Coordinates of C-alpha atoms in Angstrom, one line a residue:
M1 CA 1.7 -152.2 16.3
L2 CA 4.3 -153.0 18.3
K3 CA 2.4 -154.5 21.7
H4 CA 5.9 -156.0 22.9
L5 CA 9.5 -156.1 23.6
Y6 CA 11.9 -158.7 25.1
I7 CA 16.3 -157.5 24.9
S8 CA 18.3 -159.7 27.3
N9 CA 22.6 -158.7 27.8
Y10 CA 22.5 -156.3 25.2
A11 CA 24.8 -153.0 25.0
L12 CA 23.8 -151.9 28.8
I13 CA 20.8 -154.0 29.1
D14 CA 20.6 -157.1 31.0
E15 CA 16.8 -157.5 30.6
L16 CA 14.1 -155.4 29.6
D17 CA 10.7 -157.2 29.3
I18 CA 7.8 -154.3 28.6
D19 CA 4.4 -154.0 26.5
F20 CA 3.3 -150.8 24.9
P21 CA 0.2 -149.8 24.3
A22 CA -1.9 -148.4 20.7
G23 CA -2.0 -144.8 20.3
F24 CA 0.8 -142.1 21.6
S25 CA 3.6 -142.8 23.7
V26 CA 7.1 -140.7 25.3
I27 CA 9.9 -142.0 26.0
T28 CA 12.6 -139.6 28.0
G29 CA 15.3 -139.9 29.9
E30 CA 19.1 -138.1 30.3
T31 CA 21.1 -138.0 27.6
G32 CA 23.4 -141.3 27.8
A33 CA 20.9 -143.4 29.4
G34 CA 20.2 -145.6 27.3
K35 CA 17.6 -144.3 24.3
S36 CA 19.7 -145.1 21.5
I37 CA 20.8 -148.5 22.7
I38 CA 16.7 -149.4 22.9
L39 CA 16.4 -147.8 19.5
G40 CA 19.3 -150.0 18.7
A41 CA 18.2 -153.6 19.6
L42 CA 14.5 -152.6 17.8
G43 CA 16.6 -151.8 14.2
M44 CA 18.6 -155.3 14.7
I45 CA 14.8 -156.8 15.0
L46 CA 14.2 -155.3 11.8
G47 CA 16.9 -156.5 9.4
N48 CA 20.0 -153.8 10.9
R49 CA 23.2 -155.6 10.6
A50 CA 24.4 -156.8 13.5
D51 CA 27.8 -156.4 15.4
I52 CA 28.7 -158.3 18.2
K53 CA 30.3 -155.2 20.2
A54 CA 27.0 -154.9 21.0
I55 CA 26.9 -158.1 23.1
K56 CA 26.9 -157.1 26.8
P57 CA 30.5 -158.1 28.2
G58 CA 30.7 -161.3 29.7
A59 CA 27.8 -162.7 28.1
K60 CA 27.3 -165.8 25.4
K61 CA 24.6 -164.3 23.6
C62 CA 21.7 -161.1 22.8
V63 CA 18.4 -162.2 22.7
I64 CA 15.7 -159.4 20.9
E65 CA 11.9 -160.6 20.3
A66 CA 9.5 -158.8 20.0
V67 CA 5.7 -159.3 18.8
F68 CA 3.6 -157.4 16.8
D69 CA 0.2 -157.1 15.8
V70 CA 0.0 -156.6 11.9
T71 CA -4.2 -157.3 11.5
G72 CA -5.3 -155.3 8.9
Y73 CA -2.2 -154.7 6.9
G74 CA -2.1 -157.4 4.1
L75 CA 1.4 -159.2 4.6
E76 CA -0.4 -162.4 4.4
P77 CA 1.3 -162.3 0.7
L78 CA 5.2 -161.8 2.7
F79 CA 4.5 -164.2 4.7
A80 CA 3.1 -166.7 2.2
D81 CA 6.1 -166.1 -0.2
G82 CA 8.7 -166.5 2.6
D83 CA 7.0 -169.9 3.8
V84 CA 6.4 -168.4 7.4
D85 CA 3.1 -169.5 9.1
F86 CA 0.7 -166.2 9.4
D87 CA -0.6 -164.5 12.4
A88 CA -2.1 -161.3 12.0
S89 CA -3.1 -160.6 16.3
E90 CA 0.7 -162.2 17.3
C91 CA 4.1 -162.0 14.7
I92 CA 7.0 -162.9 16.7
V93 CA 9.6 -161.7 15.4
R94 CA 13.5 -163.0 17.2
R95 CA 17.1 -162.3 16.8
E96 CA 19.8 -163.8 18.5
L97 CA 23.6 -163.0 18.3
S98 CA 26.0 -165.2 19.6
A99 CA 29.3 -163.5 21.1
T100 CA 31.1 -165.7 18.0
G101 CA 29.5 -163.4 15.4
K102 CA 26.3 -166.2 14.3
S103 CA 23.6 -164.2 13.8
R104 CA 19.9 -165.9 13.8
S105 CA 16.8 -164.3 12.8
F106 CA 13.2 -166.7 13.8
V107 CA 9.3 -165.1 12.4
N108 CA 6.7 -167.4 14.5
D109 CA 9.6 -169.8 15.3
T110 CA 10.4 -170.2 11.6
P111 CA 14.2 -169.4 10.6
V112 CA 14.9 -166.8 8.3
A113 CA 17.2 -164.9 6.4
L114 CA 18.0 -161.1 6.9
Q115 CA 16.5 -160.4 3.8
F116 CA 13.3 -161.2 5.2
L117 CA 13.5 -159.5 8.4
R118 CA 14.5 -156.1 6.3
Q119 CA 11.5 -156.3 3.9
L120 CA 9.1 -157.3 7.0
G121 CA 10.6 -154.5 9.2
D122 CA 10.4 -152.0 6.2
H123 CA 6.1 -152.9 7.1
L124 CA 6.0 -152.6 10.3
V125 CA 8.2 -149.9 11.7
D126 CA 9.4 -146.6 10.6
I127 CA 12.1 -145.1 13.2
H128 CA 12.8 -141.1 12.4
S129 CA 16.0 -140.3 13.7
Q130 CA 17.6 -136.9 13.5
H131 CA 20.4 -137.7 10.6
Q132 CA 16.8 -138.7 8.4
N133 CA 16.6 -135.3 8.2
L134 CA 19.3 -135.5 5.8
L135 CA 16.4 -136.8 3.7
L136 CA 15.4 -133.5 2.7
Q137 CA 18.3 -133.4 0.6
K138 CA 17.8 -136.1 -1.8
E139 CA 15.6 -136.1 -4.6
D140 CA 14.9 -139.4 -4.5
F141 CA 13.3 -139.0 -1.0
Q142 CA 11.2 -136.4 -2.3
L143 CA 10.4 -137.8 -5.6
G144 CA 8.8 -141.5 -3.4
V145 CA 7.1 -138.7 -1.2
V146 CA 5.4 -137.7 -4.1
D147 CA 5.0 -141.0 -5.2
I148 CA 3.2 -142.0 -1.9
I149 CA 0.5 -139.2 -2.1
A150 CA 0.3 -139.9 -5.6
H151 CA -0.8 -144.2 -5.5
D152 CA 0.9 -144.4 -8.5
E153 CA 2.3 -147.3 -8.8
K154 CA 0.1 -148.7 -11.9
Q155 CA 1.8 -146.1 -14.0
K156 CA 5.2 -146.8 -11.7
A157 CA 4.8 -150.1 -13.4
D158 CA 4.1 -149.5 -16.4
Y159 CA 6.7 -146.8 -17.0
A160 CA 8.8 -149.1 -15.7
S161 CA 8.6 -151.9 -18.2
A162 CA 8.6 -149.3 -21.1
Y163 CA 12.1 -147.9 -19.7
A164 CA 13.6 -151.5 -19.5
D165 CA 12.8 -151.8 -23.0
Y166 CA 14.3 -148.7 -24.1
R167 CA 17.5 -149.6 -22.2
K168 CA 17.2 -152.5 -23.2
A169 CA 17.2 -151.2 -27.2
V170 CA 20.0 -148.6 -26.1
A171 CA 22.3 -151.8 -24.9
A172 CA 21.8 -153.5 -28.1
L173 CA 22.8 -150.7 -30.2
D174 CA 25.6 -150.3 -28.4
D175 CA 26.6 -153.7 -28.6
L176 CA 26.3 -153.2 -32.3
K177 CA 28.1 -149.8 -32.5
E178 CA 31.1 -151.5 -30.7
R179 CA 31.0 -155.1 -32.9
I180 CA 31.1 -152.8 -35.9
E181 CA 34.1 -150.6 -35.3
K182 CA 35.8 -154.0 -33.3
T183 CA 34.8 -155.6 -37.2
R184 CA 36.2 -152.5 -38.7
Q185 CA 39.5 -152.1 -36.7
N186 CA 40.3 -155.6 -38.6
E187 CA 38.6 -155.5 -42.0
E188 CA 42.0 -155.0 -43.6
F189 CA 42.8 -158.8 -42.1
V190 CA 39.9 -160.1 -42.2
R191 CA 39.4 -159.6 -46.0
F192 CA 43.2 -160.7 -46.7
Q193 CA 42.5 -164.3 -44.8
F194 CA 38.9 -164.4 -46.6
N195 CA 40.1 -164.3 -49.5
E196 CA 42.9 -166.8 -48.8
L197 CA 40.3 -169.2 -47.3
Q198 CA 38.3 -167.8 -50.7
S199 CA 40.8 -168.8 -53.4
A200 CA 41.6 -171.9 -52.2
Q201 CA 38.5 -173.8 -53.3
L202 CA 38.0 -175.6 -50.5
A203 CA 35.3 -178.8 -50.3
D204 CA 34.2 -181.4 -48.1
G205 CA 36.7 -184.5 -48.7
M206 CA 39.3 -182.9 -50.9
Q207 CA 42.5 -183.5 -48.6
E208 CA 41.6 -186.9 -48.5
E209 CA 41.3 -187.1 -52.0
L210 CA 44.6 -184.8 -52.8
E211 CA 46.3 -187.0 -50.7
Q212 CA 45.6 -190.8 -52.7
E213 CA 46.1 -188.5 -55.8
S214 CA 49.6 -187.7 -54.4
A215 CA 50.4 -191.1 -53.4
A216 CA 49.4 -192.8 -56.7
L217 CA 51.0 -190.3 -58.6
S218 CA 54.7 -190.4 -57.0
H219 CA 54.3 -194.3 -57.1
A220 CA 53.1 -194.4 -60.7
E221 CA 56.4 -197.0 -62.1
D222 CA 55.7 -198.8 -58.8
I223 CA 51.8 -199.4 -59.9
K224 CA 52.3 -199.8 -63.1
T225 CA 54.8 -202.3 -62.9
A226 CA 52.4 -204.1 -60.4
L227 CA 49.7 -203.8 -62.5
F228 CA 51.9 -205.4 -65.5
N229 CA 52.7 -208.1 -63.7
A230 CA 49.1 -208.7 -62.4
N231 CA 47.9 -208.8 -66.0
D232 CA 50.5 -210.9 -66.9
I233 CA 49.7 -213.4 -64.9
L234 CA 45.9 -213.5 -65.7
N235 CA 46.4 -213.3 -69.3
A236 CA 49.6 -214.9 -70.8
D237 CA 48.8 -217.1 -73.9
D238 CA 49.9 -220.0 -72.7
A239 CA 49.7 -220.4 -68.6
G240 CA 47.5 -217.4 -68.3
V241 CA 45.1 -218.0 -65.2
V242 CA 41.9 -217.2 -67.0
G243 CA 42.7 -219.2 -69.9
R244 CA 43.7 -222.4 -67.9
V245 CA 40.3 -221.9 -65.6
G246 CA 38.6 -221.8 -68.6
E247 CA 40.3 -225.1 -69.8
A248 CA 39.7 -226.7 -66.4
A249 CA 36.3 -226.2 -66.5
D250 CA 36.1 -227.3 -70.0
A251 CA 37.5 -230.8 -68.9
L252 CA 34.9 -231.4 -66.0
H253 CA 32.3 -229.9 -68.8
S254 CA 33.8 -232.6 -71.5
I255 CA 32.5 -236.1 -68.2
E256 CA 29.1 -234.4 -66.9
G257 CA 27.7 -237.2 -68.8
V258 CA 29.4 -240.0 -67.4
Y259 CA 29.8 -238.2 -63.9
P260 CA 27.4 -236.4 -63.1
K261 CA 29.0 -234.9 -60.5
V262 CA 31.4 -232.6 -61.5
K263 CA 28.9 -230.4 -63.5
E264 CA 28.4 -228.4 -60.5
L265 CA 32.3 -227.6 -59.8
A266 CA 32.4 -226.8 -63.8
A267 CA 29.7 -224.5 -63.1
R268 CA 31.6 -222.5 -60.3
L269 CA 34.4 -223.1 -62.4
D270 CA 32.8 -221.2 -64.9
T271 CA 31.5 -218.4 -62.7
A272 CA 35.4 -217.9 -61.6
R273 CA 36.7 -217.9 -65.1
I274 CA 34.1 -215.2 -65.9
E275 CA 35.2 -212.7 -62.4
L276 CA 39.2 -214.1 -63.2
A277 CA 38.4 -212.3 -66.7
D278 CA 36.4 -209.0 -65.9
I279 CA 39.4 -208.6 -63.2
A280 CA 41.8 -208.9 -65.7
A281 CA 40.3 -206.7 -68.1
D282 CA 40.4 -204.1 -65.3
V283 CA 43.4 -205.0 -64.2
D284 CA 44.6 -204.2 -68.1
N285 CA 43.1 -200.9 -68.6
D286 CA 44.3 -199.5 -65.0
S287 CA 47.9 -200.8 -66.8
D288 CA 47.1 -198.8 -69.6
N289 CA 46.1 -195.4 -67.5
I290 CA 49.0 -195.5 -65.0
E291 CA 51.3 -192.9 -66.4
F292 CA 53.5 -190.7 -64.2
D293 CA 52.7 -186.6 -64.8
S294 CA 54.7 -184.4 -62.9
A295 CA 53.1 -181.2 -63.7
R296 CA 49.8 -182.9 -62.2
L297 CA 51.9 -184.3 -59.4
F298 CA 53.4 -180.7 -58.9
D299 CA 49.8 -179.0 -58.8
V300 CA 48.9 -181.6 -56.1
N301 CA 51.7 -181.1 -53.3
A302 CA 51.1 -177.5 -54.2
M303 CA 47.5 -177.5 -53.4
L304 CA 48.1 -180.1 -50.1
D305 CA 50.9 -177.9 -49.1
K306 CA 48.3 -174.1 -49.4
I307 CA 46.0 -176.5 -47.2
Y308 CA 48.7 -178.2 -44.4
S309 CA 49.3 -174.5 -44.5
L310 CA 45.6 -172.7 -43.6
Q311 CA 45.5 -175.9 -41.1
Q312 CA 48.5 -174.7 -39.1
K313 CA 47.9 -171.6 -39.2
H314 CA 44.4 -171.3 -38.3
H315 CA 45.1 -173.8 -35.4
V316 CA 42.9 -176.5 -37.5
D317 CA 43.8 -180.3 -38.2
N318 CA 40.6 -180.8 -41.7
V319 CA 39.2 -178.5 -44.0
A320 CA 35.4 -178.8 -42.8
A321 CA 36.9 -176.3 -40.0
L322 CA 38.7 -173.9 -42.7
I323 CA 35.3 -174.1 -44.3
A324 CA 33.3 -173.2 -41.6
I325 CA 36.1 -170.6 -40.7
R326 CA 35.7 -169.1 -44.2
D327 CA 32.2 -168.5 -43.9
E328 CA 32.6 -166.9 -40.2
L329 CA 34.8 -164.0 -41.8
G330 CA 32.3 -163.7 -45.0
K331 CA 29.4 -163.1 -42.6
Q332 CA 31.5 -160.5 -40.5
L333 CA 32.6 -159.3 -43.9
E334 CA 29.1 -158.7 -44.8
S335 CA 27.9 -157.1 -41.1
I336 CA 31.1 -154.7 -42.4
D337 CA 29.8 -153.8 -45.5
D338 CA 25.8 -153.9 -44.2
S339 CA 26.4 -152.3 -41.0
D340 CA 24.3 -148.8 -41.7
T341 CA 21.8 -151.1 -42.3
Q342 CA 21.7 -152.7 -39.2
L343 CA 22.5 -149.4 -37.5
T344 CA 19.5 -147.6 -38.7
D345 CA 17.2 -150.4 -37.3
Y346 CA 19.1 -150.4 -34.3
Q347 CA 18.6 -146.6 -33.6
H348 CA 15.1 -147.1 -35.5
R349 CA 14.2 -149.9 -32.4
V350 CA 15.7 -147.1 -29.7
D351 CA 13.5 -144.6 -30.9
E352 CA 10.5 -146.6 -30.9
T353 CA 11.1 -148.2 -27.0
A354 CA 12.6 -144.0 -26.1
A355 CA 8.9 -142.7 -27.6
A356 CA 7.3 -145.4 -26.1
A357 CA 8.8 -144.3 -22.4
R358 CA 8.1 -140.9 -22.8
R359 CA 4.5 -141.2 -22.9
A360 CA 4.6 -144.0 -20.0
A361 CA 6.4 -140.9 -18.5
T362 CA 4.0 -137.9 -19.5
V363 CA 1.4 -139.6 -18.0
L364 CA 3.6 -141.0 -14.8
T365 CA 4.1 -137.0 -14.3
G366 CA 0.7 -135.9 -14.9
V367 CA -0.2 -138.2 -12.2
R368 CA 2.4 -136.6 -9.9
R369 CA 1.8 -133.2 -10.4
K370 CA -2.0 -134.3 -9.5
A371 CA -0.1 -135.4 -6.1
A372 CA 2.6 -132.5 -5.9
A373 CA -0.6 -130.0 -5.4
K374 CA -1.9 -131.6 -2.2
V375 CA 1.3 -132.1 -0.9
E376 CA 1.3 -128.3 -0.9
V377 CA -2.7 -128.3 0.0
A378 CA -1.4 -130.4 2.8
M379 CA 2.1 -129.3 4.3
K380 CA 0.2 -126.2 4.8
S381 CA -2.3 -127.1 6.2
R382 CA 0.0 -128.8 8.9
L383 CA 3.1 -126.2 9.0
V384 CA 0.6 -123.0 10.1
P385 CA -0.2 -125.1 13.0
L386 CA 3.0 -125.6 14.1
G387 CA 4.1 -121.6 14.3
M388 CA 4.6 -121.1 10.4
V389 CA 1.9 -118.7 9.6
N390 CA 3.5 -117.4 6.8
V391 CA 4.8 -120.1 5.2
R392 CA 5.1 -121.6 1.4
F393 CA 5.9 -124.9 0.2
K394 CA 6.0 -125.4 -3.0
V395 CA 6.8 -128.8 -5.2
D396 CA 8.4 -128.3 -7.8
I397 CA 8.9 -130.4 -10.6
Q398 CA 11.2 -129.9 -13.5
A399 CA 11.6 -132.4 -16.6
K400 CA 14.7 -134.4 -16.9
D401 CA 16.0 -136.9 -19.2
L402 CA 14.7 -140.3 -18.9
A403 CA 15.8 -142.6 -15.8
A404 CA 14.8 -145.5 -13.7
D405 CA 12.2 -143.7 -11.9
G406 CA 10.6 -141.5 -14.7
A407 CA 11.4 -138.1 -16.4
D408 CA 10.4 -135.8 -13.1
R409 CA 13.2 -133.6 -11.0
V410 CA 11.3 -133.3 -7.7
V411 CA 12.4 -130.4 -5.3
F412 CA 11.2 -128.9 -2.6
L413 CA 10.5 -125.6 -2.3
F414 CA 10.2 -123.3 1.3
S415 CA 9.9 -120.3 2.7
A416 CA 8.8 -119.2 5.9
N417 CA 8.3 -115.6 5.7
K418 CA 6.4 -113.9 2.9
S419 CA 9.3 -111.8 1.8
T420 CA 12.1 -114.6 1.4
E421 CA 12.3 -116.1 -2.2
L422 CA 11.5 -119.6 -2.3
M423 CA 14.6 -122.1 -2.4
P424 CA 15.0 -126.0 -2.0
V425 CA 14.5 -126.4 2.1
A426 CA 17.4 -128.6 2.3
E427 CA 19.6 -124.9 1.9
V428 CA 17.3 -122.4 3.8
A429 CA 15.1 -124.2 6.6
S430 CA 16.7 -123.9 10.1
G431 CA 17.2 -127.2 12.0
G432 CA 13.7 -126.3 14.0
E433 CA 12.1 -125.7 10.6
I434 CA 13.2 -128.7 9.1
A435 CA 11.7 -130.5 12.1
R436 CA 8.9 -129.6 11.8
V437 CA 8.6 -130.1 7.9
M438 CA 9.6 -133.6 8.7
L439 CA 7.4 -134.5 11.2
S440 CA 4.1 -132.7 8.9
L441 CA 5.7 -134.9 5.7
K442 CA 5.3 -138.5 8.1
A443 CA 2.4 -137.1 9.3
M444 CA 0.9 -136.7 5.8
I445 CA 2.6 -140.0 4.6
S446 CA 1.3 -141.8 7.1
G447 CA -2.0 -141.3 6.4
A448 CA -1.5 -142.8 2.6
V449 CA 0.7 -146.0 4.0
N450 CA -0.5 -149.1 5.5
L451 CA 2.9 -148.6 8.3
P452 CA 1.4 -149.7 11.7
T453 CA 4.4 -148.2 14.3
I454 CA 6.1 -144.8 13.9
I455 CA 9.0 -143.4 15.9
F456 CA 10.5 -140.6 16.5
D457 CA 13.7 -140.0 17.6
E458 CA 14.4 -136.1 19.1
I459 CA 12.5 -135.1 16.3
D460 CA 11.7 -132.4 18.5
T461 CA 15.5 -130.8 18.3
G462 CA 15.5 -126.8 17.7
V463 CA 12.0 -126.4 19.1
S464 CA 9.8 -125.4 22.4
G465 CA 7.5 -124.0 23.7
A466 CA 4.3 -124.0 22.2
I467 CA 5.4 -125.3 19.3
A468 CA 6.6 -128.1 21.0
T469 CA 2.9 -128.6 22.1
K470 CA 1.2 -128.2 18.6
M471 CA 4.1 -131.2 17.5
A472 CA 2.7 -133.4 20.4
L473 CA -1.0 -132.7 19.1
L474 CA 0.1 -133.8 15.4
M475 CA 1.7 -137.1 16.8
K476 CA -1.4 -137.6 18.9
E477 CA -3.4 -136.7 15.9
M478 CA -1.4 -139.7 13.7
A479 CA -2.3 -141.7 16.5
D480 CA -5.7 -141.2 17.0
A481 CA -5.8 -141.6 13.2
G482 CA -4.7 -145.3 13.8
R483 CA -0.7 -145.4 14.1
Q484 CA 1.1 -146.6 17.0
V485 CA 3.2 -143.3 17.5
V486 CA 6.6 -143.3 19.6
A487 CA 8.0 -140.2 20.6
I488 CA 11.5 -140.0 22.2
T489 CA 11.7 -136.6 23.6
H490 CA 13.2 -133.8 26.1
L491 CA 11.0 -131.5 25.9
P492 CA 7.9 -131.3 28.6
Q493 CA 5.2 -130.4 26.1
I494 CA 5.5 -133.6 24.2
A495 CA 6.2 -135.9 26.9
A496 CA 2.6 -134.5 28.9
M497 CA 0.9 -135.5 25.7
G498 CA 1.8 -139.3 25.3
E499 CA -1.1 -141.6 26.7
A500 CA 1.4 -144.4 28.0
H501 CA 5.2 -142.6 29.4
Y502 CA 8.4 -144.8 29.5
K503 CA 11.3 -143.5 30.8
V504 CA 14.6 -145.2 30.5
E505 CA 17.4 -145.1 33.7
K506 CA 21.4 -145.8 33.9
E507 CA 22.3 -147.3 37.5
E508 CA 25.6 -148.0 38.6
T509 CA 25.6 -151.9 39.9
D510 CA 28.4 -154.3 41.8
K511 CA 28.0 -155.7 38.0
G512 CA 28.8 -152.3 36.8
T513 CA 26.4 -149.5 34.7
I514 CA 23.0 -150.8 33.3
S515 CA 20.6 -149.5 31.5
H516 CA 16.6 -150.1 32.0
M517 CA 12.9 -148.3 31.2
R518 CA 10.4 -149.1 32.8
R519 CA 6.5 -147.6 32.4
L520 CA 5.7 -144.4 34.7
D521 CA 2.3 -144.1 37.1
D522 CA 0.5 -141.2 37.2
K523 CA 2.7 -140.0 40.4
E524 CA 5.9 -141.1 38.5
R525 CA 5.3 -139.5 35.5
L526 CA 3.9 -136.0 37.4
T527 CA 7.9 -136.5 39.3
A528 CA 8.9 -136.9 35.6
V529 CA 7.7 -133.8 33.8
A530 CA 8.0 -131.4 36.6
A531 CA 11.7 -132.4 36.6
M532 CA 12.0 -131.7 32.5
L533 CA 10.6 -128.3 33.2
S534 CA 13.1 -127.5 36.5
G535 CA 16.1 -129.5 36.8
D536 CA 16.7 -131.7 39.2
N537 CA 15.2 -129.1 42.1
I538 CA 11.9 -129.3 41.2
T539 CA 9.8 -126.6 42.7
P540 CA 6.3 -125.8 43.6
A541 CA 5.7 -123.9 40.8
A542 CA 7.5 -127.0 38.2
L543 CA 5.1 -129.2 40.3
E544 CA 1.9 -127.3 38.9
N545 CA 3.3 -126.4 35.0
A546 CA 2.9 -130.1 35.3
K547 CA -0.5 -131.0 36.0
E548 CA -1.4 -128.5 33.6
L549 CA 0.9 -129.8 30.9
L550 CA -1.0 -133.2 31.7
A551 CA -4.1 -132.0 32.2
A552 CA -4.2 -130.6 29.0
R553 CA -3.6 -133.5 27.5
Q554 CA -6.8 -135.0 28.4

């Protein structure tokens, strides 16, 4: 419930500091007096976009602050999620807008983001302005009304989960089809590249081995000459290193008996001779095995040229990378060859999730149809007293393709007369009839939704006389059911029904035009209602009529 509103330097308002009671209140004033300005300021508190043009000329900033009582509306989790202190009896919301365009928002003196302010605003106040009558043209609004009455949060959550799985499966199938299509378009080229790499018979370490073999074959004569010379030095009959080391060892062994010190040296020479003999044998073998093979050199260089060409073509510098490319191309070809099986599997997943979503949608539809019947009864019970004695109101639910909000298309059908065919309400209802339909919908919804405050901005457009009185009674009924209801009106029948009456006035001063609002006492209220009946020239008859209207409120 809105307890207090403070506005400073907003549009034509210098300063407004006013309390609001519970129950049904009315706000009146001449056209252009500033009623819409007050709603605009309140909208800022609820998270609407701020416009620096709204700051009163010459002021550095404007401030709007509202105090709400939200006892019993279950807002503790919202405050906990926003890390904001919670005080149910005094929730203070403040919005500041500077002339530089900077906007700041506070809840209970804690700075909050605009998104939090909007979330909180959705739980605090519902402002129904004339343009909201256009909502009757929107299917999602009509579906939302049915869902509110149905209390189908669980069924909607179950469906949303199933629908999300279905959309995920559809997206996966579409992605697979796209990838297969792209791959098939390049299949010939992919297959050529794969075969080219496959024919190279690539293996890890292959390039290094071939490069070493090519170098050896290219320098076969030099290698053979070096090995021959080394072998000759090691194994020459008279001066070979192996033989001379053996002779040295034998010489030392011959004096071991008389000179024991050389025994270790002789042993070391024996070891060296054995190692040199092994080396000489290996050199001799290698010398015999080295032959210049031009055919093999041609083959090795041809294989290396192919590897280098493939590396340049695929912009890599090693065989391992070529192998990775070959394997990836192979997978693409496997995917092409196995695409029909993959498509079947993915389509099966789509069919499964679609069936699950349809089952959840069927449950949701059943709950909505039961609620639709309640809506029809409730709307007729409210519209008949508002002067539509022959009204017919039907909630038409037709099937539609699976969508985020279910598989139901909801349209409100309406006829004010027995002989008139039922048609969508937005197409056949007059302005006054639409106003009464919207008021009845709001009254019905208010009983199902925990919303502290409802503000009607000239919802009485297009009605007058007894019907206006009936609309006022319906708003008072909503207030008596625990809602704070505020009606901005030009009709005396509605103005007289409020428990509190506020008047918005515009005044010309030395500093320019200002707008202010005040609560009227009983005497001022009588005069205000009489003026609404007869204009500026208040007649005794108008005063008497105003007294009767005010007395009827009791």
